[in-house]
Amino acid sequence: MTKDLESYSEEGFIRENIQSNQIENKISTEPSLSVDCVIFGFDDQVLKVLLIKSDQPEFLGLWSLLGNKLKMNEDLDAAAERVLYERTGLENIFLEQTKTFGSINRHPEGRIVSIAYYSLLNINHIQLQKTDNDLHWHPVSEVGKMAFDHNLILETCYQTLQKKVLTEPIGLNLLPETFTLRDLQLLYEAILGTSFDRRNFRKKFFSTKLLVDRNEIEKEVSHRPAKLYSFDFEQYNKIKNSRFSLV
Amino acid sequence: MTKDLESYSEEGFIRENIQSNQIENKISTEPSLSVDCVIFGFDDQVLKVLLIKSDQPEFLGLWSLLGNKLKMNEDLDAAAERVLYERTGLENIFLEQTKTFGSINRHPEGRIVSIAYYSLLNINHIQLQKTDNDLHWHPVSEVGKMAFDHNLILETCYQTLQKKVLTEPIGLNLLPETFTLRDLQLLYEAILGTSFDRRNFRKKFFSTKLLVDRNEIEKEVSHRPAKLYSFDFEQYNKIKNSRFSLV
DNA sequence: TTTCTATTGTGTAAAAATTACACGTAAGAT
DNA sequence: ATCTTACGTGTAATTTTTACACAATAGAAA
């Protein structure tokens, strides 16, 4: 793997045009391209996002999304997968492009256009890698002011998630392999910021036939234990292009 | 307006790396950025898209979307607005980013990442400008093989349109200022490729209160004339963040 | 061992939304 | 005068959504 385009700050940029806040990479007249990933996880009944501390001088101390420069020989999705892999060690994870952000002054090092992705993963499976810059999980509702335009990117991806979770069962990517209906309902309530009637929620979800009864019950809870379910990927592929509406 | 970055083919690129099908713009190691616009219009009861003939040697004779290189000092939306303005003379038109396309080999002149937009306009208002390259309107259903990955871009934007038209009344951007309920229904049927029961369609649309009765009827039709309606932008702004579902 | 606490699992009736469906009316064309 | 074509309208049947309560079960506490 080449090391040349690993980060924006490696190459000793030359500031030439103060007025327009641009920076020239060699003598290029091209904007630079990066990907930024909003990595969502669900833990402790709370929707979380994986962040690091920015090391941009302008944004010292602020949190920032995980991102990286796009390599010249790398597809867009591959760049996002790389970011995810470098930090979580995970591959084949739900990852989807949302929107590209390219305001002229969004980045202090010059014109950097960033393609945003969001990702959904089961937080229990992962062992964070390269934990420099204080990599860790933040509740989505408690993220304060972020570096760059990352609040906007996060908000956009969060809205996409909220919208999509109503029509496609992508939420299940956030749960462990087996889960209770309570887990599922708490997940949806955390994502959407609403609450559902328990009986109606169950009815609705069972009607999709996406859930497989594992014939097991949860252990070591001090109340009546719930049945465990897992996700039926076959059924998912059947219905994923049809209609599924939670509300 | 500067003329420097007007098109990919202006600057006399140097082909250096045959193997990876890249071309180097000066000595840049950056991908280039462009916008491509899928401009939809509704005419003669058919959904159409504005295309030109590609002048890429590899794609001679094939149709291509309208696009242009992103300028260094230009926001993404502004670049798309520029493309639209140059060809139609229109401003303040519905225009929305969909997805960014950046496969390594999508463009024969090198690594060019393209941000796709789609636009909805009333075809009657417009006087096409710069009609070189055989600029004109094609029925969406009859577009054959296109240049680059433009079939994919068109398909993506069309799907976005189909999805969005069900939950937001953006379709009205495709109609003239006053229209009949028949026009409206034909529009939705053309976009979605379905047909609706006339009475139920009317009921549903009236319930949104988006339509204002103009107290006029259409002229010179050889059947009972229909009432004319226009669109209530105030009501639209009220409900645009709430729910609206046509089906 | 009994009781307490917390959460599970289940059905039905009322309300709302969606669907299916037919006929008299009005304008221009013949 | 009549034909053709599309307009404008209401209701009943069906489906979907909503609201709502109680017995059962595990561990914890007494």
Coordinates of C-alpha atoms (C1' of nucleotides) in Angstrom, one line a residue:
Chain A
M1 CA 0.0 0.0 0.0
T2 CA 1.4 3.4 -0.9
K3 CA 1.8 5.9 1.8
D4 CA 1.8 9.0 -0.3
L5 CA -1.8 10.3 0.1
E6 CA -2.5 9.2 3.6
S7 CA -3.5 12.5 5.1
Y8 CA -3.9 16.1 4.3
S9 CA -1.2 17.3 6.6
E10 CA 1.7 15.1 5.4
E11 CA 2.9 16.9 2.4
G12 CA 3.9 20.4 3.6
F13 CA 1.4 22.4 1.6
I14 CA 2.4 25.8 0.4
R15 CA -0.1 28.6 1.1
E16 CA -0.3 30.8 -2.0
N17 CA -3.6 32.5 -2.2
I18 CA -4.5 33.9 1.1
Q19 CA -7.6 35.7 -0.1
S20 CA -9.6 32.7 -1.1
N21 CA -8.3 30.4 1.6
Q22 CA -7.1 27.9 -0.9
I23 CA -4.0 25.8 -0.6
E24 CA -2.2 24.5 -3.6
N25 CA -1.1 20.9 -3.6
K26 CA 2.0 21.1 -5.8
I27 CA 0.6 23.2 -8.6
S28 CA -2.7 21.5 -8.9
T29 CA -5.8 23.5 -9.7
E30 CA -7.9 20.6 -8.6
P31 CA -9.9 20.4 -5.4
S32 CA -8.9 17.4 -3.2
L33 CA -11.2 14.6 -2.5
S34 CA -11.8 12.8 0.8
V35 CA -14.3 10.5 2.3
D36 CA -15.8 11.0 5.8
C37 CA -17.6 8.2 7.6
V38 CA -20.4 8.5 10.1
I39 CA -20.0 5.2 11.9
F40 CA -23.1 4.4 14.0
G41 CA -23.3 1.9 16.8
F42 CA -25.9 0.9 19.3
D43 CA -24.8 0.4 22.9
D44 CA -26.4 0.6 26.3
Q45 CA -29.7 1.5 24.6
V46 CA -28.1 4.6 23.1
L47 CA -27.3 5.4 19.4
K48 CA -23.6 6.3 19.2
V49 CA -21.1 7.5 16.7
L50 CA -17.4 6.9 16.4
L51 CA -15.3 10.0 16.6
I52 CA -11.7 11.2 17.0
K53 CA -10.2 14.4 18.3
S54 CA -9.3 16.7 15.4
D55 CA -5.6 17.6 15.1
Q56 CA -6.3 20.5 12.9
P57 CA -4.8 23.6 14.6
E58 CA -8.0 25.5 13.9
F59 CA -10.1 22.8 15.5
L60 CA -8.0 21.6 18.4
G61 CA -10.0 19.8 21.0
L62 CA -13.1 19.4 18.8
W63 CA -14.4 16.1 17.7
S64 CA -14.3 15.0 14.1
L65 CA -15.6 12.2 11.9
L66 CA -13.3 9.5 10.6
G67 CA -12.1 10.3 7.2
N68 CA -9.3 10.0 4.8
K69 CA -8.0 11.2 1.5
L70 CA -9.3 9.4 -1.6
K71 CA -6.5 7.5 -3.3
M72 CA -5.9 7.9 -7.0
N73 CA -6.6 4.2 -7.7
E74 CA -9.3 3.6 -5.3
D75 CA -13.1 3.5 -5.8
L76 CA -15.2 5.7 -3.6
D77 CA -16.7 2.9 -1.6
A78 CA -13.3 1.3 -1.2
A79 CA -12.0 4.4 0.4
A80 CA -14.8 4.4 2.9
E81 CA -14.3 0.7 3.6
R82 CA -10.7 1.4 4.2
V83 CA -11.4 4.1 6.8
L84 CA -13.8 1.7 8.5
Y85 CA -11.3 -1.2 8.4
E86 CA -8.4 0.9 9.7
R87 CA -10.3 1.8 12.8
T88 CA -12.5 -1.2 13.5
G89 CA -10.9 -4.1 11.8
L90 CA -14.3 -4.9 10.3
E91 CA -15.1 -5.7 6.7
N92 CA -18.4 -6.3 4.9
I93 CA -20.2 -3.9 7.0
F94 CA -23.3 -1.9 6.0
L95 CA -21.9 1.3 4.4
E96 CA -23.7 3.7 2.2
Q97 CA -22.9 6.9 0.5
T98 CA -25.1 9.8 1.5
K99 CA -24.0 13.2 0.1
T100 CA -21.0 15.1 -1.0
F101 CA -19.9 18.2 0.9
G102 CA -17.8 20.8 -0.9
S103 CA -18.4 24.3 0.3
I104 CA -15.4 26.4 -0.7
N105 CA -14.2 27.2 2.8
R106 CA -15.2 24.0 4.6
H107 CA -11.6 23.0 5.2
P108 CA -8.8 25.2 6.4
E109 CA -6.2 23.4 4.3
G110 CA -7.8 24.3 1.1
R111 CA -10.5 23.1 -1.3
I112 CA -11.3 19.7 0.0
V113 CA -14.5 18.1 -1.2
S114 CA -15.7 15.2 1.0
I115 CA -17.9 12.3 0.1
A116 CA -19.9 11.3 3.2
Y117 CA -20.8 7.7 4.1
Y118 CA -22.6 6.2 7.0
S119 CA -22.1 2.8 8.4
L120 CA -24.1 0.6 10.8
L121 CA -22.4 -2.0 12.9
N122 CA -22.7 -4.1 16.0
I123 CA -20.7 -2.3 18.6
N124 CA -20.0 -5.5 20.6
H125 CA -18.2 -7.2 17.9
I126 CA -15.5 -4.6 17.5
Q127 CA -12.1 -4.0 18.9
L128 CA -11.1 -0.5 18.0
Q129 CA -7.8 -0.2 16.2
K130 CA -5.4 2.7 15.9
T131 CA -7.0 4.4 18.9
D132 CA -4.9 7.5 18.6
N133 CA -6.6 10.9 18.8
D134 CA -8.9 9.6 21.5
L135 CA -11.0 7.4 19.2
H136 CA -14.2 6.5 20.8
W137 CA -18.0 6.2 20.8
H138 CA -20.2 9.2 21.6
P139 CA -24.0 9.3 22.1
V140 CA -25.3 10.9 18.9
S141 CA -27.5 13.2 21.0
E142 CA -24.6 14.5 23.0
V143 CA -22.1 15.4 20.3
G144 CA -21.2 19.1 20.7
K145 CA -19.6 21.4 18.3
M146 CA -17.5 19.4 15.8
A147 CA -14.5 20.3 13.6
F148 CA -15.0 21.4 10.0
D149 CA -18.6 21.0 8.8
H150 CA -18.9 17.7 10.5
N151 CA -22.0 18.6 12.5
L152 CA -23.7 19.1 9.2
I153 CA -22.4 15.8 7.8
L154 CA -23.5 14.0 10.9
E155 CA -26.9 15.5 10.9
T156 CA -27.4 14.7 7.2
C157 CA -26.4 11.1 7.7
Y158 CA -28.5 10.8 10.8
Q159 CA -31.5 12.1 9.0
T160 CA -30.8 9.6 6.2
L161 CA -30.7 6.8 8.7
Q162 CA -33.9 7.9 10.3
K163 CA -35.7 8.0 7.0
K164 CA -34.3 4.8 5.7
V165 CA -34.9 2.8 8.8
L166 CA -38.6 3.2 8.3
T167 CA -38.7 1.7 4.9
E168 CA -35.8 -0.8 5.0
P169 CA -34.8 -3.0 7.9
I170 CA -31.3 -1.8 7.9
G171 CA -31.5 -1.2 11.6
L172 CA -30.8 -4.8 12.2
N173 CA -27.2 -4.2 11.3
L174 CA -26.8 -2.5 14.6
L175 CA -27.8 -5.5 16.7
P176 CA -25.9 -8.6 17.7
E177 CA -26.7 -11.9 16.0
T178 CA -29.5 -12.7 18.4
F179 CA -31.6 -10.2 20.2
T180 CA -34.9 -9.8 21.9
L181 CA -37.8 -7.8 20.7
R182 CA -37.1 -5.4 23.4
D183 CA -33.7 -4.7 22.0
L184 CA -35.2 -4.2 18.6
Q185 CA -37.8 -1.8 19.9
L186 CA -35.3 0.2 22.0
L187 CA -33.1 0.4 18.9
Y188 CA -35.9 1.9 16.8
E189 CA -36.9 4.2 19.6
A190 CA -33.3 5.4 20.0
I191 CA -32.9 6.0 16.3
L192 CA -36.2 7.8 15.8
G193 CA -36.6 9.5 19.2
T194 CA -40.1 8.2 19.5
S195 CA -41.8 5.4 21.5
F196 CA -43.9 2.6 20.2
D197 CA -46.7 0.6 21.6
R198 CA -45.1 -2.7 22.4
R199 CA -47.8 -5.0 21.1
N200 CA -48.2 -3.1 17.8
F201 CA -44.5 -2.9 17.3
R202 CA -44.2 -6.7 17.7
K203 CA -47.1 -7.3 15.4
K204 CA -45.7 -5.1 12.8
F205 CA -42.3 -6.6 12.9
F206 CA -43.5 -10.2 12.9
S207 CA -45.6 -9.5 9.8
T208 CA -42.4 -8.8 7.9
K209 CA -41.2 -12.4 8.6
L210 CA -37.7 -11.0 9.0
L211 CA -37.3 -12.5 12.4
V212 CA -36.4 -16.1 13.1
D213 CA -37.3 -17.6 16.5
R214 CA -34.1 -19.1 17.9
N215 CA -35.9 -21.1 20.5
E216 CA -33.8 -19.7 23.2
I217 CA -34.4 -17.2 25.9
E218 CA -32.1 -14.5 27.4
K219 CA -30.2 -15.4 30.5
E220 CA -29.6 -13.8 33.9
V221 CA -32.2 -11.1 33.8
S222 CA -34.1 -10.5 37.0
H223 CA -37.5 -10.7 35.3
R224 CA -39.3 -12.9 32.9
P225 CA -36.7 -13.7 30.2
A226 CA -37.5 -12.8 26.6
K227 CA -37.2 -15.0 23.6
L228 CA -34.2 -14.5 21.3
Y229 CA -34.6 -13.9 17.6
S230 CA -32.2 -13.5 14.7
F231 CA -32.5 -11.9 11.3
D232 CA -33.6 -13.8 8.2
F233 CA -31.3 -12.6 5.4
E234 CA -33.1 -14.7 2.8
Q235 CA -36.4 -13.0 3.6
Y236 CA -34.6 -9.7 3.7
N237 CA -33.4 -10.2 0.1
K238 CA -36.9 -11.1 -1.0
I239 CA -38.5 -8.0 0.5
K240 CA -35.8 -5.5 0.3
N241 CA -37.0 -4.0 -2.9
S242 CA -40.6 -4.1 -1.9
R243 CA -42.4 -2.0 0.7
F244 CA -41.7 -2.1 4.4
S245 CA -43.0 0.6 6.5
L246 CA -42.6 0.7 10.3
V247 CA -45.0 3.6 10.7
Chain B
M1 CA -16.7 34.3 -16.0
T2 CA -13.3 32.6 -16.5
K3 CA -13.0 30.2 -19.4
D4 CA -10.2 28.0 -18.0
L5 CA -11.9 24.9 -16.7
E6 CA -14.8 24.8 -19.1
S7 CA -14.4 21.2 -20.2
Y8 CA -12.2 18.2 -19.8
S9 CA -10.9 18.3 -23.3
E10 CA -9.6 21.9 -23.4
E11 CA -6.3 21.7 -21.8
G12 CA -4.3 19.3 -23.9
F13 CA -3.9 16.5 -21.3
I14 CA -0.8 14.4 -21.4
R15 CA -1.3 10.6 -21.3
E16 CA 1.3 9.2 -19.0
N17 CA 0.0 6.0 -17.4
I18 CA -1.6 3.8 -20.0
Q19 CA -2.0 0.9 -17.8
S20 CA -4.4 2.5 -15.3
N21 CA -6.1 4.6 -17.9
Q22 CA -5.3 7.8 -16.0
I23 CA -4.4 11.0 -17.4
E24 CA -2.4 13.6 -15.5
N25 CA -3.6 17.2 -15.4
K26 CA -0.3 19.0 -15.2
I27 CA 1.4 17.0 -12.5
S28 CA -1.6 16.6 -10.3
T29 CA -2.1 13.4 -8.3
E30 CA -5.7 14.5 -7.6
P31 CA -8.8 13.1 -9.2
S32 CA -10.8 15.8 -11.1
L33 CA -14.2 16.8 -10.0
S34 CA -17.2 17.4 -12.2
V35 CA -21.0 17.7 -11.8
D36 CA -23.5 16.0 -14.1
C37 CA -27.1 17.0 -14.2
V38 CA -30.1 14.9 -15.0
I39 CA -32.6 17.5 -16.1
F40 CA -36.1 16.2 -16.2
G41 CA -39.0 17.8 -18.1
F42 CA -42.6 16.7 -18.7
D43 CA -43.9 17.2 -22.2
D44 CA -46.6 15.6 -24.2
Q45 CA -47.5 13.3 -21.3
V46 CA -44.0 11.9 -21.3
L47 CA -41.2 12.3 -18.8
K48 CA -38.1 13.5 -20.6
V49 CA -34.5 14.2 -20.0
L50 CA -32.2 16.8 -21.5
L51 CA -29.2 15.2 -23.3
I52 CA -26.4 16.1 -25.7
K53 CA -24.3 14.0 -28.0
S54 CA -21.0 13.1 -26.5
D55 CA -17.9 14.4 -28.2
Q56 CA -15.6 11.9 -26.5
P57 CA -13.9 9.9 -29.2
E58 CA -14.7 6.7 -27.3
F59 CA -18.3 7.5 -27.1
L60 CA -19.0 9.2 -30.4
G61 CA -22.7 9.2 -31.3
L62 CA -23.8 8.3 -27.8
W63 CA -25.9 10.5 -25.6
S64 CA -24.6 12.1 -22.5
L65 CA -25.8 14.1 -19.6
L66 CA -25.0 17.7 -19.2
G67 CA -22.0 18.2 -17.0
N68 CA -19.1 20.4 -16.4
K69 CA -15.9 20.6 -14.5
L70 CA -16.2 22.0 -11.0
K71 CA -14.4 25.3 -10.7
M72 CA -11.9 25.9 -7.9
N73 CA -13.9 28.7 -6.4
E74 CA -17.4 27.3 -6.9
D75 CA -19.7 25.5 -4.5
L76 CA -21.1 22.2 -5.7
D77 CA -24.6 23.4 -6.0
A78 CA -23.4 26.5 -7.9
A79 CA -21.6 24.3 -10.4
A80 CA -24.8 22.4 -11.1
E81 CA -26.8 25.6 -11.3
R82 CA -24.3 26.9 -13.8
V83 CA -24.7 23.8 -16.0
L84 CA -28.4 24.3 -15.9
Y85 CA -28.3 28.0 -16.6
E86 CA -25.9 27.7 -19.5
R87 CA -28.3 25.3 -21.3
T88 CA -31.7 26.5 -20.3
G89 CA -31.2 30.1 -19.2
L90 CA -33.2 29.2 -16.0
E91 CA -32.3 30.0 -12.4
N92 CA -34.0 29.1 -9.1
I93 CA -35.0 25.8 -10.4
F94 CA -35.5 22.6 -8.3
L95 CA -32.1 21.0 -8.2
E96 CA -30.9 18.4 -5.8
Q97 CA -27.7 16.4 -5.3
T98 CA -28.2 12.7 -5.5
K99 CA -24.9 10.7 -5.5
T100 CA -21.3 10.9 -6.4
F101 CA -19.9 8.6 -9.0
G102 CA -16.2 7.8 -9.0
S103 CA -15.3 4.4 -10.3
I104 CA -11.7 4.4 -11.3
N105 CA -12.3 3.8 -15.0
R106 CA -15.5 5.6 -15.5
H107 CA -14.0 8.3 -17.6
P108 CA -11.5 7.7 -20.5
E109 CA -9.6 11.0 -19.8
G110 CA -8.6 9.9 -16.4
R111 CA -9.8 9.8 -12.8
I112 CA -12.9 12.1 -12.9
V113 CA -15.3 11.9 -10.0
S114 CA -18.7 13.3 -10.8
I115 CA -21.3 14.6 -8.4
A116 CA -24.8 13.9 -9.8
Y117 CA -27.7 16.3 -9.6
Y118 CA -31.2 16.1 -10.8
S119 CA -33.4 18.9 -11.7
L120 CA -37.1 19.4 -12.4
L121 CA -38.5 22.1 -14.6
N122 CA -41.4 23.1 -16.7
I123 CA -40.4 22.3 -20.3
N124 CA -42.7 25.0 -21.7
H125 CA -40.9 27.9 -20.1
I126 CA -37.5 27.1 -21.6
Q127 CA -35.7 28.2 -24.6
L128 CA -32.7 26.0 -25.0
Q129 CA -29.3 27.8 -25.1
K130 CA -26.0 26.7 -26.6
T131 CA -27.7 24.0 -28.6
D132 CA -24.5 22.6 -29.9
N133 CA -24.0 18.8 -29.7
D134 CA -27.6 18.3 -30.6
L135 CA -29.0 19.3 -27.3
H136 CA -32.5 18.0 -26.8
W137 CA -35.2 16.3 -24.9
H138 CA -35.5 12.5 -24.8
P139 CA -38.2 10.4 -23.3
V140 CA -36.6 8.8 -20.3
S141 CA -38.0 5.4 -21.3
E142 CA -36.3 5.6 -24.7
V143 CA -32.8 6.6 -23.8
G144 CA -30.5 3.9 -25.2
K145 CA -26.9 3.2 -24.3
M146 CA -25.2 6.4 -23.1
A147 CA -21.7 7.6 -22.8
F148 CA -19.6 7.0 -19.7
D149 CA -21.6 5.7 -16.8
H150 CA -24.4 8.0 -17.6
N151 CA -27.0 5.2 -17.8
L152 CA -26.2 4.4 -14.2
I153 CA -26.4 8.1 -13.2
L154 CA -29.7 8.6 -15.0
E155 CA -31.1 5.4 -13.4
T156 CA -30.0 6.5 -9.9
C157 CA -31.5 9.9 -10.3
Y158 CA -34.7 8.5 -11.8
Q159 CA -35.1 6.2 -8.8
T160 CA -34.6 9.0 -6.5
L161 CA -37.2 11.0 -8.2
Q162 CA -39.7 8.1 -8.1
K163 CA -39.1 7.6 -4.4
K164 CA -39.2 11.3 -3.5
V165 CA -42.3 12.1 -5.5
L166 CA -44.3 9.8 -3.2
T167 CA -43.4 11.7 -0.1
E168 CA -42.9 15.3 -1.2
P169 CA -44.8 17.2 -3.8
I170 CA -41.8 18.0 -5.9
G171 CA -43.5 16.8 -9.0
L172 CA -45.3 20.1 -9.3
N173 CA -42.0 21.6 -10.4
L174 CA -42.6 19.8 -13.7
L175 CA -45.9 21.5 -14.5
P176 CA -46.8 24.9 -15.8
E177 CA -48.2 27.5 -13.4
T178 CA -51.8 26.3 -13.9
F179 CA -52.7 22.8 -14.7
T180 CA -55.6 20.4 -14.6
L181 CA -56.0 17.4 -12.4
R182 CA -55.6 15.3 -15.4
D183 CA -52.2 16.8 -16.1
L184 CA -51.2 16.1 -12.5
Q185 CA -52.3 12.5 -12.7
L186 CA -50.6 11.9 -16.0
L187 CA -47.4 13.4 -14.6
Y188 CA -47.5 11.0 -11.6
E189 CA -48.4 8.1 -13.8
A190 CA -45.5 8.9 -16.2
I191 CA -43.0 9.2 -13.4
L192 CA -44.1 6.1 -11.5
G193 CA -45.1 4.0 -14.5
T194 CA -48.4 3.1 -12.8
S195 CA -52.0 4.2 -13.1
F196 CA -54.3 5.6 -10.5
D197 CA -58.0 5.5 -10.0
R198 CA -59.1 9.0 -11.0
R199 CA -61.4 9.7 -8.1
N200 CA -59.0 8.4 -5.4
F201 CA -56.1 10.4 -6.9
R202 CA -58.1 13.6 -6.8
K203 CA -59.3 12.9 -3.3
K204 CA -55.8 12.3 -2.1
F205 CA -54.4 15.3 -3.7
F206 CA -57.1 17.6 -2.5
S207 CA -56.6 16.4 1.0
T208 CA -53.1 17.9 0.9
K209 CA -54.6 21.3 0.3
L210 CA -51.7 22.0 -2.0
L211 CA -53.9 23.0 -4.9
V212 CA -55.5 26.3 -5.4
D213 CA -58.7 26.5 -7.5
R214 CA -58.0 29.2 -10.1
N215 CA -61.7 29.5 -11.1
E216 CA -60.8 29.0 -14.7
I217 CA -61.2 26.2 -17.1
E218 CA -59.0 24.9 -19.9
K219 CA -59.8 26.1 -23.4
E220 CA -60.2 24.6 -26.8
V221 CA -60.5 21.0 -25.8
S222 CA -63.1 18.9 -27.6
H223 CA -64.6 17.5 -24.5
R224 CA -65.9 18.9 -21.2
P225 CA -63.1 21.3 -20.0
A226 CA -61.4 20.7 -16.8
K227 CA -60.8 23.2 -14.0
L228 CA -57.4 24.8 -13.6
Y229 CA -55.4 24.7 -10.4
S230 CA -52.2 26.1 -9.3
F231 CA -49.8 25.2 -6.5
D232 CA -49.9 26.7 -3.0
F233 CA -46.3 27.4 -2.0
E234 CA -47.4 28.6 1.4
Q235 CA -49.1 25.3 2.2
Y236 CA -46.1 23.5 0.7
N237 CA -43.7 25.1 3.1
K238 CA -46.1 24.2 6.0
I239 CA -46.3 20.5 5.1
K240 CA -43.0 19.9 3.4
N241 CA -41.4 18.6 6.6
S242 CA -44.4 16.5 7.5
R243 CA -45.8 13.5 6.0
F244 CA -47.2 13.3 2.5
S245 CA -47.7 10.0 0.9
L246 CA -49.4 9.5 -2.4
V247 CA -49.6 5.8 -2.1
Chain C
dT1 C1' -40.0 -20.0 51.1
dT2 C1' -42.6 -16.3 50.1
dT3 C1' -43.2 -12.1 48.3
dC4 C1' -41.7 -8.3 45.4
dT5 C1' -40.1 -6.2 41.1
dA6 C1' -39.6 -5.9 36.4
dT7 C1' -40.5 -7.3 32.0
dT8 C1' -42.6 -10.8 28.8
dG9 C1' -46.2 -12.4 25.7
dT10 C1' -50.7 -12.1 23.9
dG11 C1' -56.0 -10.4 21.4
dT12 C1' -59.7 -7.5 20.2
dA13 C1' -62.5 -3.6 19.3
dA14 C1' -62.7 1.1 17.4
dA15 C1' -61.0 4.4 14.2
dA16 C1' -58.8 5.7 10.1
dA17 C1' -57.2 5.0 5.6
dT18 C1' -57.5 2.8 1.3
dT19 C1' -59.8 0.7 -2.3
dA20 C1' -63.3 -0.3 -5.8
dC21 C1' -66.6 1.3 -8.5
dA22 C1' -70.8 4.2 -12.3
dC23 C1' -73.2 7.9 -14.1
dG24 C1' -74.8 12.5 -15.5
dT25 C1' -72.4 16.7 -17.6
dA26 C1' -70.0 19.7 -21.0
dA27 C1' -67.3 21.1 -24.9
dG28 C1' -65.9 20.6 -29.8
dA29 C1' -66.2 17.6 -33.9
dT30 C1' -69.0 15.5 -37.3
Chain D
dA1 C1' -78.6 17.0 -33.7
dT2 C1' -75.7 13.6 -32.3
dC3 C1' -71.3 11.7 -31.3
dT4 C1' -67.0 11.6 -28.9
dT5 C1' -64.2 12.4 -25.2
dA6 C1' -63.0 13.5 -20.8
dC7 C1' -64.8 15.9 -16.4
dG8 C1' -66.7 15.9 -11.7
dT9 C1' -68.6 13.6 -8.0
dG10 C1' -70.0 9.8 -3.3
dT11 C1' -70.3 5.6 -0.9
dA12 C1' -69.8 1.1 0.8
dA13 C1' -66.4 -2.7 1.6
dT14 C1' -61.9 -3.8 2.9
dT15 C1' -57.6 -3.2 5.1
dT16 C1' -54.6 -1.0 8.2
dT17 C1' -53.7 1.4 12.2
dT18 C1' -54.4 2.4 16.8
dA19 C1' -55.5 2.0 21.7
dC20 C1' -55.5 -0.7 25.4
dA21 C1' -55.0 -4.8 30.2
dC22 C1' -53.7 -8.9 32.4
dA23 C1' -51.6 -13.4 33.5
dA24 C1' -46.9 -15.4 33.4
dT25 C1' -41.9 -15.8 34.8
dA26 C1' -37.3 -15.0 36.3
dG27 C1' -34.2 -13.2 39.9
dA28 C1' -33.9 -10.2 44.1
dA29 C1' -35.2 -9.2 48.5
dA30 C1' -37.2 -10.2 52.7

